Amino acid sequence: MLDDRLKQDCVLLAQSKLNYLLLNKDANFPWVILVPKQENISELFELSEADQVQLTLETNQIALRLKNAFQADKMNIAAIGNVVNQLHVHVVARFKLDALWPKPIWGAIEAKVYEEKQLKNTIELILNAISDLNFSDP
Amino acid sequence: MLDDRLKQDCVLLAQSKLNYLLLNKDANFPWVILVPKQENISELFELSEADQVQLTLETNQIALRLKNAFQADKMNIAAIGNVVNQLHVHVVARFKLDALWPKPIWGAIEAKVYEEKQLKNTIELILNAISDLNFSDP
């Protein structure tokens, strides 16, 4: 079950065996979030070693694909969770011309609302970019 | 070879086969940084899969030990690298009473200089906490 804040801020895009894949509805950055389905954990080391490995591989596979799909300058990957307790991993495509470069994005500016068409296109681009990975409809 | 900025801001604590382990000299937070020895890479996905796995396991093992050693409330783990190009992973112990809680720490405030004794104690505590891991003198 997804944390209420994640549910409110994100669109559920897909799922693997281990994780939900969310898009954060902040049009400032292509920004997805992996959320392990295992409940009641908040730290990466609370996952089994096998799941830690699977999570990092999925995270990095997605980061590579988003970097290429969006022609990003740098991928930012983080597990912070000081506000939302449920374990989640941010994967954010950054650009030298984005709203905050080179600063980190977390808690820095208000989310920018997606226009409907831009949201649809972004979701399509992401799902297309990860179509070779083991993610299915949520 | 370590990036100049990392060299300037950090103390080299130890090394594994894969990584250097640094302490960031910011007394605001117990804050270590893992730096893969492989040169000329800036993204996690540029490591081989085996090294991605090893890096994440070492990162999470260290995070668990620092959380316990410092009685932290939350560990923050991130690979950002918008400023320092050399691939590096932050592992930061956070406290509900720290200078920035619950905000992320990167680029947020000036580093607080360690007093000599506090620096020595912090290094000792960290090296002691990770003594069961495969890290040796740098």
mmCIF file of C-alpha atoms in Angstrom:
data_model
loop_
_atom_site.group_PDB
_atom_site.id
_atom_site.type_symbol
_atom_site.label_atom_id
_atom_site.label_comp_id
_atom_site.label_asym_id
_atom_site.label_seq_id
_atom_site.Cartn_x
_atom_site.Cartn_y
_atom_site.Cartn_z
ATOM 1 C CA MET A 1 0.000 0.000 0.000
ATOM 2 C CA LEU A 2 1.321 3.370 -0.988
ATOM 3 C CA ASP A 3 1.888 6.159 1.488
ATOM 4 C CA ASP A 4 -0.771 8.894 1.168
ATOM 5 C CA ARG A 5 1.744 11.585 0.277
ATOM 6 C CA LEU A 6 3.243 9.472 -2.514
ATOM 7 C CA LYS A 7 -0.265 8.681 -3.767
ATOM 8 C CA GLN A 8 -1.149 12.340 -3.833
ATOM 9 C CA ASP A 9 2.046 13.591 -5.491
ATOM 10 C CA CYS A 10 2.551 10.799 -8.007
ATOM 11 C CA VAL A 11 1.044 8.732 -10.814
ATOM 12 C CA LEU A 12 1.472 4.968 -10.587
ATOM 13 C CA LEU A 13 3.158 3.972 -13.860
ATOM 14 C CA ALA A 14 4.112 0.327 -13.576
ATOM 15 C CA GLN A 15 5.296 -2.409 -11.279
ATOM 16 C CA SER A 16 7.989 -5.044 -11.153
ATOM 17 C CA LYS A 17 7.918 -8.021 -8.848
ATOM 18 C CA LEU A 18 9.741 -5.963 -6.222
ATOM 19 C CA ASN A 19 8.699 -2.366 -6.815
ATOM 20 C CA TYR A 20 6.056 0.115 -7.768
ATOM 21 C CA LEU A 21 7.240 2.719 -10.262
ATOM 22 C CA LEU A 22 5.754 6.190 -9.804
ATOM 23 C CA LEU A 23 6.045 9.437 -11.714
ATOM 24 C CA ASN A 24 6.280 12.452 -9.449
ATOM 25 C CA LYS A 25 3.880 15.065 -10.839
ATOM 26 C CA ASP A 26 6.456 17.840 -10.925
ATOM 27 C CA ALA A 27 6.933 19.114 -14.445
ATOM 28 C CA ASN A 28 10.236 20.733 -13.453
ATOM 29 C CA PHE A 29 12.056 17.415 -13.846
ATOM 30 C CA PRO A 30 11.497 13.928 -15.253
ATOM 31 C CA TRP A 31 11.307 12.349 -11.826
ATOM 32 C CA VAL A 32 10.341 8.774 -11.033
ATOM 33 C CA ILE A 33 10.222 6.995 -7.715
ATOM 34 C CA LEU A 34 10.718 3.308 -7.004
ATOM 35 C CA VAL A 35 8.791 2.011 -4.009
ATOM 36 C CA PRO A 36 9.492 -1.506 -2.757
ATOM 37 C CA LYS A 37 6.235 -3.326 -2.120
ATOM 38 C CA GLN A 38 7.486 -4.681 1.187
ATOM 39 C CA GLU A 39 5.614 -2.819 3.894
ATOM 40 C CA ASN A 40 6.744 -1.139 7.096
ATOM 41 C CA ILE A 41 10.331 -0.455 6.140
ATOM 42 C CA SER A 42 12.072 2.863 5.703
ATOM 43 C CA GLU A 43 15.748 2.033 5.198
ATOM 44 C CA LEU A 44 17.417 0.249 2.264
ATOM 45 C CA PHE A 45 19.209 -2.131 4.637
ATOM 46 C CA GLU A 46 15.855 -3.416 5.887
ATOM 47 C CA LEU A 47 15.369 -5.170 2.546
ATOM 48 C CA SER A 48 16.889 -8.638 2.164
ATOM 49 C CA GLU A 49 20.273 -8.608 0.400
ATOM 50 C CA ALA A 50 18.649 -10.142 -2.669
ATOM 51 C CA ASP A 51 16.068 -7.360 -2.753
ATOM 52 C CA GLN A 52 18.738 -4.683 -2.172
ATOM 53 C CA VAL A 53 20.523 -6.035 -5.225
ATOM 54 C CA GLN A 54 17.354 -6.189 -7.312
ATOM 55 C CA LEU A 55 16.340 -2.675 -6.277
ATOM 56 C CA THR A 56 19.695 -1.175 -7.167
ATOM 57 C CA LEU A 57 19.773 -2.947 -10.532
ATOM 58 C CA GLU A 58 16.244 -1.783 -11.383
ATOM 59 C CA THR A 59 17.078 1.722 -10.197
ATOM 60 C CA ASN A 60 20.198 1.942 -12.318
ATOM 61 C CA GLN A 61 18.552 0.343 -15.364
ATOM 62 C CA ILE A 62 15.796 2.947 -15.183
ATOM 63 C CA ALA A 63 18.304 5.752 -14.641
ATOM 64 C CA LEU A 64 20.213 4.761 -17.774
ATOM 65 C CA ARG A 65 17.041 4.627 -19.849
ATOM 66 C CA LEU A 66 15.724 7.953 -18.572
ATOM 67 C CA LYS A 67 19.081 9.605 -19.170
ATOM 68 C CA ASN A 68 18.950 8.510 -22.788
ATOM 69 C CA ALA A 69 15.237 9.126 -23.330
ATOM 70 C CA PHE A 70 15.369 12.678 -21.957
ATOM 71 C CA GLN A 71 18.944 13.421 -23.042
ATOM 72 C CA ALA A 72 19.682 14.387 -19.449
ATOM 73 C CA ASP A 73 23.015 15.764 -18.288
ATOM 74 C CA LYS A 74 23.052 13.866 -14.988
ATOM 75 C CA MET A 75 20.905 11.413 -13.096
ATOM 76 C CA ASN A 76 20.316 12.030 -9.395
ATOM 77 C CA ILE A 77 19.455 8.980 -7.302
ATOM 78 C CA ALA A 78 18.511 9.162 -3.648
ATOM 79 C CA ALA A 79 16.824 7.409 -0.761
ATOM 80 C CA ILE A 80 16.056 10.159 1.746
ATOM 81 C CA GLY A 81 12.686 9.589 3.417
ATOM 82 C CA ASN A 82 12.845 12.163 6.182
ATOM 83 C CA VAL A 83 9.257 13.189 5.480
ATOM 84 C CA VAL A 84 7.659 10.150 3.827
ATOM 85 C CA ASN A 85 8.414 7.173 6.001
ATOM 86 C CA GLN A 86 7.799 4.442 3.392
ATOM 87 C CA LEU A 87 11.065 3.370 1.727
ATOM 88 C CA HIS A 88 11.334 4.984 -1.712
ATOM 89 C CA VAL A 89 14.118 5.778 -4.155
ATOM 90 C CA HIS A 90 14.145 8.909 -6.294
ATOM 91 C CA VAL A 91 15.499 8.804 -9.841
ATOM 92 C CA VAL A 92 15.629 12.287 -11.320
ATOM 93 C CA ALA A 93 16.848 13.456 -14.713
ATOM 94 C CA ARG A 94 18.755 16.729 -14.399
ATOM 95 C CA PHE A 95 19.710 19.275 -16.993
ATOM 96 C CA LYS A 96 22.208 22.094 -16.921
ATOM 97 C CA LEU A 97 19.334 24.381 -17.853
ATOM 98 C CA ASP A 98 16.778 23.055 -15.353
ATOM 99 C CA ALA A 99 15.149 25.186 -12.657
ATOM 100 C CA LEU A 100 17.658 24.289 -9.940
ATOM 101 C CA TRP A 101 20.884 23.087 -11.550
ATOM 102 C CA PRO A 102 23.309 22.243 -9.998
ATOM 103 C CA LYS A 103 21.428 22.215 -6.693
ATOM 104 C CA PRO A 104 19.629 19.111 -5.448
ATOM 105 C CA ILE A 105 15.882 19.241 -6.000
ATOM 106 C CA TRP A 106 14.424 17.864 -2.805
ATOM 107 C CA GLY A 107 12.367 20.306 -0.807
ATOM 108 C CA ALA A 108 13.762 23.165 -2.872
ATOM 109 C CA ILE A 109 10.901 24.498 -4.982
ATOM 110 C CA GLU A 110 7.178 24.019 -5.437
ATOM 111 C CA ALA A 111 6.160 21.301 -7.854
ATOM 112 C CA LYS A 112 5.248 22.667 -11.273
ATOM 113 C CA VAL A 113 1.908 21.313 -12.469
ATOM 114 C CA TYR A 114 2.069 19.244 -15.669
ATOM 115 C CA GLU A 115 -0.127 20.287 -18.539
ATOM 116 C CA GLU A 116 -2.333 17.350 -19.445
ATOM 117 C CA LYS A 117 -0.676 16.683 -22.770
ATOM 118 C CA GLN A 118 2.837 17.044 -21.359
ATOM 119 C CA LEU A 119 1.992 14.564 -18.603
ATOM 120 C CA LYS A 120 0.663 12.066 -21.149
ATOM 121 C CA ASN A 121 3.766 12.469 -23.329
ATOM 122 C CA THR A 122 6.122 12.119 -20.386
ATOM 123 C CA ILE A 123 4.425 8.943 -19.216
ATOM 124 C CA GLU A 124 4.541 7.503 -22.724
ATOM 125 C CA LEU A 125 8.202 8.381 -23.120
ATOM 126 C CA ILE A 126 9.100 6.725 -19.815
ATOM 127 C CA LEU A 127 7.060 3.570 -20.409
ATOM 128 C CA ASN A 128 8.551 3.289 -23.865
ATOM 129 C CA ALA A 129 12.081 3.779 -22.524
ATOM 130 C CA ILE A 130 11.707 0.984 -19.966
ATOM 131 C CA SER A 131 9.758 -1.415 -22.184
ATOM 132 C CA ASP A 132 12.671 -3.879 -22.247
ATOM 133 C CA LEU A 133 12.644 -4.176 -18.433
ATOM 134 C CA ASN A 134 10.463 -6.467 -16.353
ATOM 135 C CA PHE A 135 7.786 -3.922 -15.525
ATOM 136 C CA SER A 136 4.085 -4.462 -16.173
ATOM 137 C CA ASP A 137 0.886 -2.454 -15.751
ATOM 138 C CA PRO A 138 0.252 -1.534 -12.139
ATOM 139 C CA MET B 1 42.579 9.329 -7.964
ATOM 140 C CA LEU B 2 40.236 11.484 -5.931
ATOM 141 C CA ASP B 3 38.592 14.590 -7.290
ATOM 142 C CA ASP B 4 40.153 17.781 -5.856
ATOM 143 C CA ARG B 5 36.945 18.937 -4.243
ATOM 144 C CA LEU B 6 36.435 15.597 -2.479
ATOM 145 C CA LYS B 7 40.072 15.668 -1.359
ATOM 146 C CA GLN B 8 39.659 19.141 0.065
ATOM 147 C CA ASP B 9 36.339 18.551 1.836
ATOM 148 C CA CYS B 10 37.000 15.050 3.167
ATOM 149 C CA VAL B 11 39.294 12.773 5.154
ATOM 150 C CA LEU B 12 40.188 9.438 3.585
ATOM 151 C CA LEU B 13 39.152 6.842 6.175
ATOM 152 C CA ALA B 14 39.513 3.436 4.566
ATOM 153 C CA GLN B 15 39.180 1.458 1.383
ATOM 154 C CA SER B 16 37.561 -1.726 0.171
ATOM 155 C CA LYS B 17 38.503 -3.483 -3.017
ATOM 156 C CA LEU B 18 35.924 -1.403 -4.867
ATOM 157 C CA ASN B 19 35.707 1.891 -2.981
ATOM 158 C CA TYR B 20 37.376 4.628 -1.046
ATOM 159 C CA LEU B 21 35.529 5.611 2.115
ATOM 160 C CA LEU B 22 35.702 9.299 3.002
ATOM 161 C CA LEU B 23 34.431 11.362 5.917
ATOM 162 C CA ASN B 24 33.033 14.694 4.844
ATOM 163 C CA LYS B 25 34.463 17.302 7.219
ATOM 164 C CA ASP B 26 31.110 18.800 8.126
ATOM 165 C CA ALA B 27 30.444 18.500 11.830
ATOM 166 C CA ASN B 28 26.732 19.119 11.267
ATOM 167 C CA PHE B 29 26.201 15.476 10.335
ATOM 168 C CA PRO B 30 28.011 12.130 10.457
ATOM 169 C CA TRP B 31 28.500 12.035 6.701
ATOM 170 C CA VAL B 32 30.598 9.532 4.782
ATOM 171 C CA ILE B 33 31.097 9.204 1.056
ATOM 172 C CA LEU B 34 31.857 6.062 -0.935
ATOM 173 C CA VAL B 35 33.925 6.658 -4.069
ATOM 174 C CA PRO B 36 34.396 3.790 -6.525
ATOM 175 C CA LYS B 37 38.034 3.542 -7.546
ATOM 176 C CA GLN B 38 37.116 3.114 -11.193
ATOM 177 C CA GLU B 39 38.042 6.338 -12.939
ATOM 178 C CA ASN B 40 36.203 8.537 -15.403
ATOM 179 C CA ILE B 41 32.670 7.535 -14.495
ATOM 180 C CA SER B 42 29.930 9.688 -13.033
ATOM 181 C CA GLU B 43 26.794 7.512 -13.105
ATOM 182 C CA LEU B 44 26.049 4.356 -11.103
ATOM 183 C CA PHE B 45 25.036 2.519 -14.275
ATOM 184 C CA GLU B 46 28.540 2.981 -15.671
ATOM 185 C CA LEU B 47 29.810 0.434 -13.139
ATOM 186 C CA SER B 48 29.595 -3.228 -14.109
ATOM 187 C CA GLU B 49 26.546 -4.981 -12.661
ATOM 188 C CA ALA B 50 28.789 -6.855 -10.237
ATOM 189 C CA ASP B 51 30.246 -3.561 -9.017
ATOM 190 C CA GLN B 52 26.805 -1.950 -8.794
ATOM 191 C CA VAL B 53 25.784 -4.812 -6.533
ATOM 192 C CA GLN B 54 28.928 -4.600 -4.429
ATOM 193 C CA LEU B 55 28.616 -0.814 -4.094
ATOM 194 C CA THR B 56 25.013 -0.985 -2.947
ATOM 195 C CA LEU B 57 25.761 -3.746 -0.444
ATOM 196 C CA GLU B 58 28.721 -1.820 1.002
ATOM 197 C CA THR B 59 26.657 1.367 1.072
ATOM 198 C CA ASN B 60 23.790 -0.263 2.930
ATOM 199 C CA GLN B 61 26.093 -2.155 5.310
ATOM 200 C CA ILE B 62 27.763 1.120 6.234
ATOM 201 C CA ALA B 63 24.416 2.893 6.552
ATOM 202 C CA LEU B 64 23.167 0.269 9.016
ATOM 203 C CA ARG B 65 26.313 0.505 11.106
ATOM 204 C CA LEU B 66 26.325 4.313 11.182
ATOM 205 C CA LYS B 67 22.650 4.382 12.106
ATOM 206 C CA ASN B 68 23.380 2.201 15.105
ATOM 207 C CA ALA B 69 26.676 3.820 16.074
ATOM 208 C CA PHE B 70 25.258 7.356 16.018
ATOM 209 C CA GLN B 71 21.725 6.395 17.052
ATOM 210 C CA ALA B 72 20.467 8.244 14.009
ATOM 211 C CA ASP B 73 16.796 8.700 13.196
ATOM 212 C CA LYS B 74 17.186 8.193 9.437
ATOM 213 C CA MET B 75 19.917 7.467 6.940
ATOM 214 C CA ASN B 76 20.028 9.511 3.741
ATOM 215 C CA ILE B 77 21.743 7.894 0.769
ATOM 216 C CA ALA B 78 22.331 9.647 -2.522
ATOM 217 C CA ALA B 79 24.334 9.741 -5.716
ATOM 218 C CA ILE B 80 23.937 13.266 -7.040
ATOM 219 C CA GLY B 81 27.172 14.505 -8.574
ATOM 220 C CA ASN B 82 25.956 17.677 -10.268
ATOM 221 C CA VAL B 83 29.013 19.554 -9.025
ATOM 222 C CA VAL B 84 31.674 16.888 -8.445
ATOM 223 C CA ASN B 85 31.833 14.789 -11.574
ATOM 224 C CA GLN B 86 33.536 11.715 -10.064
ATOM 225 C CA LEU B 87 30.960 9.070 -9.101
ATOM 226 C CA HIS B 88 30.363 9.174 -5.342
ATOM 227 C CA VAL B 89 27.638 8.049 -2.956
ATOM 228 C CA HIS B 90 26.675 10.009 0.147
ATOM 229 C CA VAL B 91 25.673 8.200 3.337
ATOM 230 C CA VAL B 92 24.453 10.669 5.938
ATOM 231 C CA ALA B 93 23.134 10.079 9.437
ATOM 232 C CA ARG B 94 20.199 12.369 10.155
ATOM 233 C CA PHE B 95 18.589 13.346 13.423
ATOM 234 C CA LYS B 96 15.255 14.958 14.191
ATOM 235 C CA LEU B 97 17.224 17.612 16.048
ATOM 236 C CA ASP B 98 19.916 18.234 13.417
ATOM 237 C CA ALA B 99 20.538 21.579 11.742
ATOM 238 C CA LEU B 100 18.327 20.901 8.732
ATOM 239 C CA TRP B 101 15.823 18.176 9.613
ATOM 240 C CA PRO B 102 13.728 17.168 7.697
ATOM 241 C CA LYS B 103 15.292 18.940 4.725
ATOM 242 C CA PRO B 104 17.980 17.300 2.609
ATOM 243 C CA ILE B 105 21.468 18.500 3.409
ATOM 244 C CA TRP B 106 23.094 18.937 0.010
ATOM 245 C CA GLY B 107 24.042 22.457 -0.844
ATOM 246 C CA ALA B 108 21.907 23.745 2.000
ATOM 247 C CA ILE B 109 24.276 25.148 4.626
ATOM 248 C CA GLU B 110 27.946 25.849 5.113
ATOM 249 C CA ALA B 111 29.985 22.985 6.482
ATOM 250 C CA LYS B 112 30.589 23.285 10.225
ATOM 251 C CA VAL B 113 34.264 22.840 11.088
ATOM 252 C CA TYR B 114 35.034 19.846 13.321
ATOM 253 C CA GLU B 115 36.931 20.507 16.527
ATOM 254 C CA GLU B 116 40.071 18.380 16.464
ATOM 255 C CA LYS B 117 38.961 16.069 19.242
ATOM 256 C CA GLN B 118 35.457 15.674 17.820
ATOM 257 C CA LEU B 119 36.920 14.785 14.427
ATOM 258 C CA LYS B 120 39.184 12.165 15.999
ATOM 259 C CA ASN B 121 36.295 10.679 17.971
ATOM 260 C CA THR B 122 34.010 10.613 14.950
ATOM 261 C CA ILE B 123 36.611 8.829 12.839
ATOM 262 C CA GLU B 124 37.227 6.305 15.623
ATOM 263 C CA LEU B 125 33.524 5.664 16.053
ATOM 264 C CA ILE B 126 33.038 5.095 12.325
ATOM 265 C CA LEU B 127 36.068 2.830 11.910
ATOM 266 C CA ASN B 128 34.989 0.859 14.932
ATOM 267 C CA ALA B 129 31.431 0.538 13.631
ATOM 268 C CA ILE B 130 32.580 -0.865 10.285
ATOM 269 C CA SER B 131 35.372 -3.054 11.632
ATOM 270 C CA ASP B 132 33.500 -6.215 10.641
ATOM 271 C CA LEU B 133 33.389 -5.122 6.980
ATOM 272 C CA ASN B 134 36.081 -5.639 4.360
ATOM 273 C CA PHE B 135 37.669 -2.207 4.672
ATOM 274 C CA SER B 136 41.340 -1.631 5.310
ATOM 275 C CA ASP B 137 43.635 1.343 5.829
ATOM 276 C CA PRO B 138 43.676 3.652 2.846
#
